[in-house]
Amino acid sequence: MSQGRFITFEGGEGVGKSTQIRRLAARLGATGREVVATREPGGSPGAEAIRDLLVKGAVDRWSPVTETLLMYAARRDHIERVIRPALARGAWVVCDRFADSTRAYQGAAGGTDPGLIAAMETYVLEEIRPDLTLIFDMAPEAGLARAADRTHAETRFESKGAAFHARLREAFLGIAAAEPGRCAVIDADQGLEAVEAQVWTTVEGRLAVHG
Ligand code: TMP
């Protein structure tokens, strides 16, 4: 069976990932391949049910370790039911957040032991790793202002405070610096068309899009 490609989008709050995922999925689809656009936490019915527990309610509803376990329960269901089957049939999977969000939110910013997160990656992800990760970077104040403009109930992580969001940005940039072969930093503080162009140039440059 042919093997697809797995692209993940990462970054802090309000950095504009979802619009750009739709645009990238449309461009990849226009090359004739099957594209699966999905998100975490969520992306399968079971994982979406777990998402509701995670993103709604009081900011201290879960400890960082409990959050890590819930994120990984959702991720495992998403992998088993959506991501692995799609890659196995040759589809390109474009996912809004994946394991780097757990490293950044629950690990670096939340204080969960990186050893626990590394063990989760080994035993829960198994062979599923992104071929390319686009890290959307912008000042957290700007992203949080954009996120606050949206009317939605999923505010638990947005409420975590300025220091948390500053640590997040550093964590994502640290992941990009540590794994430059997999990751690329996208300057998200530009107009939609400029960000779209940067995303497309990066994807074309890193993966055999037209092959
Ligand atoms: P979203 O707003 O990008 O849909 O993501 C939902 C929230 O979940 C967002 O605030 C980031 C958070 N999150 C984590 O804390 N850890 C994770 O592993 C993932 C996937 C998301």
XYZ file of N, CA and C and ligand atoms in Angstrom:
654
model
N 0.843 -1.202 0.000
C 0.000 0.000 0.000
C 0.877 1.251 0.000
N 0.454 2.266 -0.718
C 1.277 3.470 -0.745
C 1.134 4.221 0.575
N 2.141 5.006 0.894
C 2.166 5.731 2.153
C 1.961 7.215 1.873
N 1.008 7.819 2.555
C 0.767 9.250 2.363
C 1.784 10.106 3.090
N 1.445 11.366 3.247
C 2.310 12.314 3.968
C 1.511 12.948 5.092
N 2.222 13.286 6.167
C 1.565 13.806 7.363
C 2.152 15.184 7.682
N 1.306 16.217 7.572
C 1.731 17.602 7.809
C 0.971 18.134 9.024
N 1.694 18.694 9.994
C 1.017 19.272 11.155
C 1.266 20.778 11.230
N 0.249 21.480 11.760
C 0.321 22.925 11.984
C 0.346 23.150 13.492
N 1.277 23.957 13.957
C 1.401 24.192 15.396
C 1.570 25.684 15.678
N 1.393 26.061 16.930
C 1.582 27.453 17.338
C 0.682 27.805 18.507
N 0.781 29.032 18.961
C -0.012 29.479 20.106
C -1.451 29.775 19.730
N -2.112 30.590 20.541
C -3.540 30.899 20.333
C -3.706 31.969 19.253
N -4.725 31.818 18.398
C -5.108 32.883 17.461
C -4.077 33.189 16.386
N -3.235 32.213 16.033
C -2.176 32.487 15.042
C -2.646 32.277 13.602
N -3.911 31.838 13.418
C -4.476 31.756 12.063
C -4.259 30.430 11.363
N -4.118 29.343 12.131
C -3.844 28.041 11.509
C -5.020 27.524 10.690
N -6.251 27.670 11.228
C -7.370 26.967 10.572
C -7.639 27.479 9.161
N -7.571 28.786 8.950
C -7.757 29.331 7.593
C -6.689 28.768 6.663
N -5.465 28.733 7.145
C -4.359 28.294 6.287
C -4.418 26.791 6.011
N -4.952 26.030 6.951
C -5.125 24.591 6.701
C -6.134 24.377 5.584
N -7.227 25.134 5.614
C -8.219 25.012 4.536
C -7.583 25.344 3.188
N -6.776 26.395 3.161
C -6.160 26.803 1.893
C -5.135 25.775 1.417
N -4.334 25.256 2.342
C -3.346 24.249 1.938
C -4.056 22.984 1.457
N -5.115 22.579 2.169
C -5.843 21.366 1.769
C -6.408 21.539 0.360
N -6.923 22.724 0.055
C -7.482 22.967 -1.290
C -6.366 22.892 -2.339
N -5.219 23.491 -2.057
C -4.118 23.464 -3.029
C -3.596 22.041 -3.249
N -3.471 21.288 -2.156
C -2.990 19.909 -2.308
C -4.021 19.074 -3.053
N -5.305 19.315 -2.745
C -6.376 18.583 -3.430
C -6.356 18.838 -4.924
N -5.970 20.059 -5.312
C -5.939 20.425 -6.735
C -4.837 19.672 -7.485
N -3.886 19.072 -6.761
C -2.862 18.261 -7.434
C -3.387 16.850 -7.707
N -4.616 16.573 -7.271
C -5.252 15.291 -7.594
C -5.157 14.247 -6.500
N -4.507 14.596 -5.385
C -4.380 13.573 -4.344
C -5.509 13.686 -3.323
N -5.743 12.599 -2.583
C -6.716 12.662 -1.485
C -6.100 13.427 -0.314
N -6.843 14.384 0.237
C -6.360 15.163 1.380
C -7.356 15.006 2.527
N -6.853 14.722 3.713
C -7.690 14.651 4.905
C -7.263 15.800 5.816
N -8.160 16.771 6.014
C -7.877 17.884 6.924
C -8.551 17.578 8.257
N -7.785 17.610 9.339
C -8.338 17.206 10.626
C -7.719 18.048 11.732
N -8.094 17.783 12.982
C -7.595 18.634 14.065
C -7.453 17.859 15.368
N -6.680 18.430 16.281
C -6.556 17.885 17.638
C -6.674 19.015 18.663
N -7.136 18.760 19.898
C -7.735 17.479 20.240
C -9.046 17.317 19.471
N -9.272 16.100 18.978
C -10.481 15.835 18.202
C -10.146 15.055 16.949
N -10.984 15.212 15.924
C -10.718 14.598 14.629
C -11.386 13.244 14.423
N -11.883 12.634 15.501
C -12.688 11.408 15.416
C -13.805 11.602 16.449
N -14.927 10.864 16.335
C -16.023 11.116 17.289
C -15.586 10.979 18.751
N -14.827 9.949 19.065
C -14.390 9.763 20.456
C -13.473 10.892 20.911
N -12.551 11.285 20.038
C -11.606 12.346 20.397
C -12.307 13.693 20.510
N -13.354 13.917 19.705
C -14.107 15.171 19.832
C -14.839 15.219 21.187
N -15.304 14.054 21.662
C -15.960 14.023 22.987
C -14.942 14.370 24.077
N -13.712 13.862 23.925
C -12.663 14.193 24.904
C -12.282 15.674 24.784
N -12.290 16.210 23.542
C -11.968 17.634 23.352
C -12.851 18.534 24.219
N -14.157 18.203 24.251
C -15.074 19.027 25.039
C -14.649 19.095 26.501
N -14.153 17.969 27.022
C -13.698 17.962 28.419
C -12.490 18.874 28.599
N -11.659 18.958 27.554
C -10.379 19.662 27.677
C -10.478 21.168 27.480
N -11.297 21.604 26.527
C -11.226 23.016 26.131
C -12.291 23.888 26.806
N -13.239 23.261 27.505
C -14.281 24.044 28.159
C -14.132 23.952 29.680
N -14.727 24.921 30.364
C -14.756 24.859 31.826
C -13.673 25.678 32.481
N -13.549 25.507 33.785
C -12.626 26.336 34.582
C -11.184 26.063 34.188
N -10.378 27.103 34.287
C -8.991 27.007 33.841
C -8.226 25.940 34.623
N -8.591 25.738 35.910
C -7.880 24.737 36.727
C -8.642 23.412 36.812
N -9.494 23.178 35.830
C -10.299 21.944 35.833
C -9.427 20.680 35.847
N -8.327 20.706 35.123
C -7.411 19.556 35.055
C -6.011 19.995 35.423
N -5.242 19.093 36.012
C -3.811 19.362 36.210
C -3.098 19.104 34.879
N -1.870 19.618 34.726
C -1.148 19.366 33.470
C -0.953 17.874 33.165
N -0.729 17.050 34.196
C -0.543 15.611 33.924
C -1.855 14.991 33.444
N -2.967 15.350 34.087
C -4.266 14.821 33.645
C -4.552 15.275 32.220
N -4.234 16.538 31.934
C -4.415 17.044 30.566
C -3.600 16.223 29.562
N -2.368 15.902 29.947
C -1.500 15.120 29.058
C -2.152 13.769 28.743
N -2.686 13.122 29.786
C -3.296 11.796 29.587
C -4.549 11.897 28.724
N -5.349 12.938 28.940
C -6.564 13.115 28.121
C -6.190 13.440 26.668
N -5.188 14.302 26.479
C -4.744 14.629 25.117
C -4.301 13.348 24.410
N -3.551 12.504 25.124
C -3.053 11.289 24.491
C -4.139 10.234 24.299
N -5.153 10.224 25.140
C -6.286 9.316 24.899
C -6.996 9.743 23.607
N -7.221 11.057 23.475
C -7.861 11.566 22.258
C -6.981 11.276 21.040
N -5.676 11.511 21.187
C -4.745 11.339 20.051
C -4.704 9.885 19.586
N -4.732 8.963 20.541
C -4.676 7.545 20.160
C -5.909 7.159 19.328
N -7.088 7.622 19.767
C -8.313 7.305 19.025
C -8.247 7.919 17.619
N -7.772 9.151 17.540
C -7.652 9.853 16.251
C -6.690 9.113 15.321
N -5.570 8.649 15.879
C -4.589 7.910 15.064
C -5.209 6.605 14.558
N -5.826 5.862 15.498
C -6.344 4.540 15.116
C -7.445 4.639 14.065
N -8.312 5.638 14.216
C -9.514 5.670 13.369
C -9.392 6.557 12.144
N -8.500 7.530 12.176
C -8.439 8.489 11.059
C -7.034 8.559 10.444
N -6.020 8.889 11.250
C -4.712 9.234 10.668
C -4.033 8.013 10.045
N -3.918 6.918 10.808
C -3.189 5.757 10.273
C -3.878 5.177 9.041
N -5.221 4.974 9.064
C -5.867 4.462 7.848
C -5.692 5.396 6.647
N -5.746 6.708 6.882
C -5.603 7.653 5.751
C -4.200 7.555 5.155
N -3.175 7.542 6.013
C -1.799 7.448 5.503
C -1.586 6.121 4.771
N -2.197 5.057 5.289
C -2.016 3.736 4.671
C -2.620 3.684 3.271
N -3.692 4.467 3.035
C -4.260 4.415 1.675
C -3.655 5.492 0.788
N -2.629 6.189 1.262
C -1.886 7.120 0.418
C -2.357 8.554 0.493
N -3.295 8.857 1.410
C -3.792 10.235 1.530
C -2.745 11.128 2.194
N -2.858 12.434 1.949
C -2.065 13.421 2.671
C -2.935 13.942 3.805
N -2.411 13.855 5.016
C -3.159 14.275 6.198
C -2.590 15.611 6.678
N -3.489 16.592 6.810
C -3.085 17.916 7.293
C -3.798 18.129 8.624
N -3.041 18.234 9.709
C -3.647 18.230 11.043
C -3.343 19.524 11.802
N -4.414 20.138 12.307
C -4.331 21.337 13.136
C -3.953 20.889 14.552
N -2.683 21.015 14.897
C -2.064 20.595 16.161
C -1.851 19.081 16.210
N -0.771 18.695 16.914
C -0.472 17.275 17.154
C 0.454 17.225 18.375
N 1.368 16.286 18.394
C 2.153 16.012 19.611
C 2.972 17.208 20.100
N 3.409 18.089 19.206
C 4.191 19.255 19.668
C 3.364 20.161 20.575
N 2.040 20.194 20.381
C 1.208 21.006 21.276
C 1.259 20.460 22.696
N 1.314 19.151 22.848
C 1.413 18.590 24.203
C 2.775 18.917 24.813
N 3.843 18.821 23.995
C 5.169 19.200 24.513
C 5.164 20.648 24.994
N 4.511 21.538 24.215
C 4.567 22.968 24.534
C 3.575 23.338 25.644
N 2.283 22.955 25.473
C 1.248 23.400 26.426
C 1.367 22.657 27.768
N 1.372 21.316 27.708
C 1.391 20.569 28.972
C 2.818 20.444 29.520
N 3.805 20.373 28.617
C 5.198 20.199 29.033
C 5.855 21.516 29.417
N 6.379 22.219 28.414
C 7.175 23.422 28.690
C 6.392 24.481 29.459
N 5.151 24.757 29.042
C 4.385 25.818 29.721
C 3.656 25.281 30.949
N 3.209 24.019 30.909
C 2.397 23.480 32.004
C 3.189 22.786 33.090
N 4.414 22.336 32.790
C 5.252 21.724 33.811
C 5.176 20.209 33.900
N 4.494 19.537 32.975
C 4.496 18.064 32.976
C 5.908 17.567 32.658
N 6.335 16.532 33.365
C 7.665 15.936 33.165
C 7.852 15.558 31.692
N 8.903 16.084 31.046
C 9.136 15.737 29.635
C 9.329 14.231 29.430
N 9.763 13.519 30.487
C 9.935 12.066 30.385
C 8.602 11.362 30.166
N 7.551 11.858 30.837
C 6.223 11.257 30.640
C 5.765 11.493 29.198
N 6.005 12.722 28.713
C 5.547 13.048 27.355
C 6.330 12.235 26.323
N 7.625 12.070 26.555
C 8.432 11.266 25.626
C 7.947 9.815 25.611
N 7.578 9.291 26.796
C 7.083 7.907 26.858
C 5.766 7.781 26.105
N 4.902 8.789 26.248
C 3.634 8.787 25.495
C 3.912 8.762 23.993
N 4.882 9.568 23.571
C 5.186 9.600 22.128
C 5.628 8.216 21.661
N 6.468 7.555 22.453
C 6.956 6.236 22.046
C 5.821 5.213 21.983
N 5.029 5.156 23.049
C 4.071 4.047 23.151
C 2.718 4.337 22.513
N 2.348 5.607 22.417
C 1.011 5.921 21.895
C 1.073 6.292 20.414
N 2.097 7.067 20.032
C 2.196 7.442 18.613
C 2.699 6.279 17.771
N 3.531 5.406 18.384
C 4.217 4.352 17.632
C 4.918 4.964 16.418
N 4.591 4.512 15.193
C 5.349 4.979 14.015
C 4.803 6.283 13.434
N 3.724 6.802 13.989
C 3.072 7.979 13.392
C 3.813 9.250 13.819
N 4.544 9.845 12.901
C 5.279 11.098 13.150
C 5.067 12.022 11.957
N 4.969 13.330 12.193
C 4.795 14.242 11.053
C 6.009 14.214 10.122
N 5.740 14.295 8.806
C 6.813 14.483 7.829
C 7.251 15.937 7.829
N 6.303 16.829 8.118
C 6.583 18.264 8.113
C 5.687 18.932 9.160
N 6.289 19.803 9.962
C 5.530 20.574 10.953
C 5.767 22.053 10.701
N 4.661 22.785 10.482
C 4.737 24.239 10.272
C 4.413 24.915 11.596
N 5.354 25.663 12.121
C 5.167 26.331 13.406
C 4.823 27.782 13.146
N 3.560 28.139 13.407
C 3.077 29.510 13.184
C 3.504 30.376 14.358
N 4.302 31.385 14.051
C 4.869 32.206 15.122
C 4.361 33.642 15.054
N 3.920 34.150 16.188
C 3.635 35.587 16.316
C 3.640 35.934 17.802
N 3.703 37.240 18.116
C 3.694 37.651 19.520
C 2.409 37.159 20.176
N 2.490 36.573 21.397
C 1.286 36.016 22.012
C 0.187 37.059 22.245
N 0.568 38.309 22.518
C -0.456 39.339 22.768
C -1.336 39.504 21.525
N -0.709 39.501 20.353
C -1.455 39.679 19.102
C -2.367 38.476 18.855
N -1.853 37.285 19.076
C -2.650 36.075 18.863
C -3.825 36.004 19.821
N -3.583 36.331 21.098
C -4.664 36.265 22.087
C -5.745 37.296 21.769
N -5.350 38.463 21.258
C -6.352 39.472 20.883
C -7.209 38.948 19.743
N -6.579 38.292 18.767
C -7.348 37.712 17.654
C -8.286 36.626 18.170
N -7.781 35.756 19.074
C -8.604 34.657 19.592
C -9.790 35.217 20.370
N -9.590 36.323 21.096
C -10.666 36.905 21.912
C -11.770 37.496 21.043
N -11.437 37.869 19.793
C -12.435 38.402 18.863
C -13.453 37.351 18.437
N -13.039 36.063 18.517
C -13.957 35.002 18.106
C -14.921 34.754 19.252
N -16.207 34.553 18.930
C -17.137 34.194 19.999
C -17.195 32.679 20.060
N -16.649 32.129 21.103
C -16.686 30.679 21.262
C -16.539 30.327 22.732
N -16.878 29.055 23.041
C -16.884 28.638 24.443
C -15.559 27.998 24.839
N -14.643 27.820 23.858
C -13.427 27.049 24.114
C -12.295 27.943 24.616
N -12.485 28.501 25.795
C -11.559 29.537 26.256
C -10.596 29.052 27.347
N -10.657 27.765 27.692
C -9.881 27.323 28.857
C -8.395 27.634 28.721
N -7.809 27.317 27.579
C -6.364 27.537 27.425
C -6.038 29.009 27.203
N -6.970 29.732 26.539
C -6.728 31.176 26.330
C -6.625 31.908 27.666
N -7.279 31.340 28.725
C -7.329 32.031 30.020
C -6.095 31.805 30.884
N -5.076 31.147 30.355
C -3.980 30.709 31.241
C -2.955 31.785 31.605
N -3.066 32.982 31.056
C -2.184 34.058 31.534
C -0.994 34.317 30.628
N -0.464 35.555 30.729
C 0.579 36.013 29.800
C 1.865 35.193 29.904
N 2.267 34.833 31.132
C 3.534 34.104 31.307
C 3.436 32.734 30.627
N 2.288 32.083 30.779
C 2.059 30.777 30.139
C 2.219 30.907 28.623
N 1.621 31.952 28.056
C 1.639 32.096 26.597
C 3.024 32.501 26.093
N 3.774 33.231 26.889
C 5.156 33.564 26.504
C 6.013 32.290 26.507
N 5.821 31.419 27.515
C 6.580 30.154 27.560
C 6.235 29.272 26.369
N 4.941 29.311 25.977
C 4.505 28.518 24.822
C 5.271 28.900 23.560
N 5.361 30.220 23.326
C 6.035 30.672 22.106
C 7.488 30.186 22.105
N 8.157 30.347 23.244
C 9.554 29.895 23.342
C 9.642 28.389 23.104
N 8.666 27.658 23.644
C 8.691 26.195 23.493
C 8.565 25.789 22.031
N 7.644 26.422 21.315
C 7.476 26.061 19.898
C 8.726 26.429 19.101
N 9.305 27.595 19.390
C 10.528 27.976 18.658
C 11.671 27.033 19.021
N 11.696 26.559 20.262
C 12.722 25.596 20.684
C 12.582 24.273 19.944
N 11.348 23.815 19.759
C 11.110 22.564 19.012
C 11.601 22.740 17.571
N 11.291 23.892 16.967
C 11.709 24.141 15.577
C 13.230 24.150 15.470
N 13.896 24.751 16.451
C 15.364 24.827 16.409
C 15.985 23.451 16.620
N 15.353 22.624 17.463
C 15.912 21.300 17.772
C 15.689 20.306 16.636
N 14.627 20.504 15.849
C 14.315 19.540 14.775
C 14.095 20.277 13.455
N 15.161 20.894 12.919
C 14.982 21.703 11.704
C 14.626 20.873 10.471
N 14.948 19.596 10.472
C 14.610 18.760 9.319
C 13.113 18.530 9.199
N 12.440 18.491 10.341
C 10.985 18.261 10.342
C 10.206 19.570 10.375
N 10.743 20.591 11.027
C 9.954 21.794 11.327
C 10.372 22.988 10.484
N 9.414 23.875 10.212
C 9.700 25.171 9.596
C 8.873 26.216 10.333
N 9.476 27.372 10.593
C 8.758 28.452 11.274
C 8.115 29.343 10.217
N 6.822 29.605 10.400
C 6.075 30.491 9.505
C 5.816 31.799 10.253
N 6.140 32.927 9.638
C 5.840 34.228 10.243
C 4.342 34.484 10.081
N 3.587 34.271 11.172
C 2.122 34.341 11.100
C 1.610 35.769 11.218
N 2.507 36.709 11.498
C 2.080 38.099 11.686
C 2.170 38.864 10.365
N 1.517 38.332 9.337
C 1.462 38.961 8.019
C 0.040 38.763 7.504
N -0.275 39.359 6.360
C -1.600 39.173 5.762
C -1.820 37.719 5.344
N -3.105 37.363 5.160
C -3.468 35.985 4.817
C -2.742 35.481 3.574
N -2.655 36.369 2.539
C -2.056 35.910 1.268
C -0.567 35.643 1.454
N 0.101 36.498 2.237
C 1.545 36.326 2.453
C 1.811 35.050 3.245
N 0.968 34.785 4.244
C 1.155 33.547 5.029
C 0.901 32.335 4.131
N -0.157 32.411 3.316
C -0.473 31.295 2.415
C 0.704 31.018 1.481
N 1.303 32.066 0.955
C 2.431 31.897 0.034
C 3.611 31.253 0.755
N 3.866 31.689 1.995
C 4.994 31.115 2.740
C 4.747 29.636 3.045
N 3.505 29.314 3.385
C 3.157 27.906 3.658
C 3.380 27.068 2.396
N 2.896 27.545 1.265
C 2.969 26.759 0.029
C 4.427 26.579 -0.414
N 5.207 27.647 -0.351
C 6.619 27.543 -0.727
C 7.331 26.519 0.153
N 6.994 26.538 1.445
C 7.644 25.603 2.376
C 7.240 24.167 2.058
N 5.940 23.938 1.845
C 5.475 22.572 1.573
C 6.080 22.069 0.255
N 6.066 22.911 -0.765
C 6.653 22.514 -2.062
C 8.145 22.238 -1.938
N 8.807 23.026 -1.095
C 10.255 22.869 -0.932
C 10.643 21.622 -0.148
N 9.770 21.200 0.771
C 10.131 20.085 1.663
C 9.600 18.734 1.202
N 8.432 18.737 0.539
C 7.797 17.465 0.172
C 7.557 17.419 -1.331
N 7.496 16.208 -1.878
C 7.314 16.080 -3.329
C 5.833 16.262 -3.687
N 5.397 17.518 -3.676
C 3.980 17.833 -3.887
C 3.509 17.436 -5.280
N 4.355 17.653 -6.278
C 3.919 17.423 -7.660
C 4.293 16.027 -8.169
N 4.908 15.222 -7.276
C 5.421 13.915 -7.700
C 4.341 12.869 -7.841
P -7.331 24.884 18.996
O -7.854 26.131 19.646
O -6.118 25.116 18.151
O -8.403 24.090 18.317
O -6.792 23.933 20.184
C -7.536 23.718 21.342
C -6.724 23.995 22.573
O -6.095 22.799 23.023
C -5.636 25.011 22.368
O -5.767 25.984 23.386
C -4.355 24.239 22.563
C -4.762 23.063 23.405
N -3.956 21.840 23.214
C -3.105 21.432 24.234
O -3.018 22.087 25.277
N -2.380 20.271 24.057
C -2.468 19.505 22.931
O -1.803 18.469 22.821
C -3.363 19.958 21.872
C -3.505 19.139 20.637
C -4.081 21.124 22.066
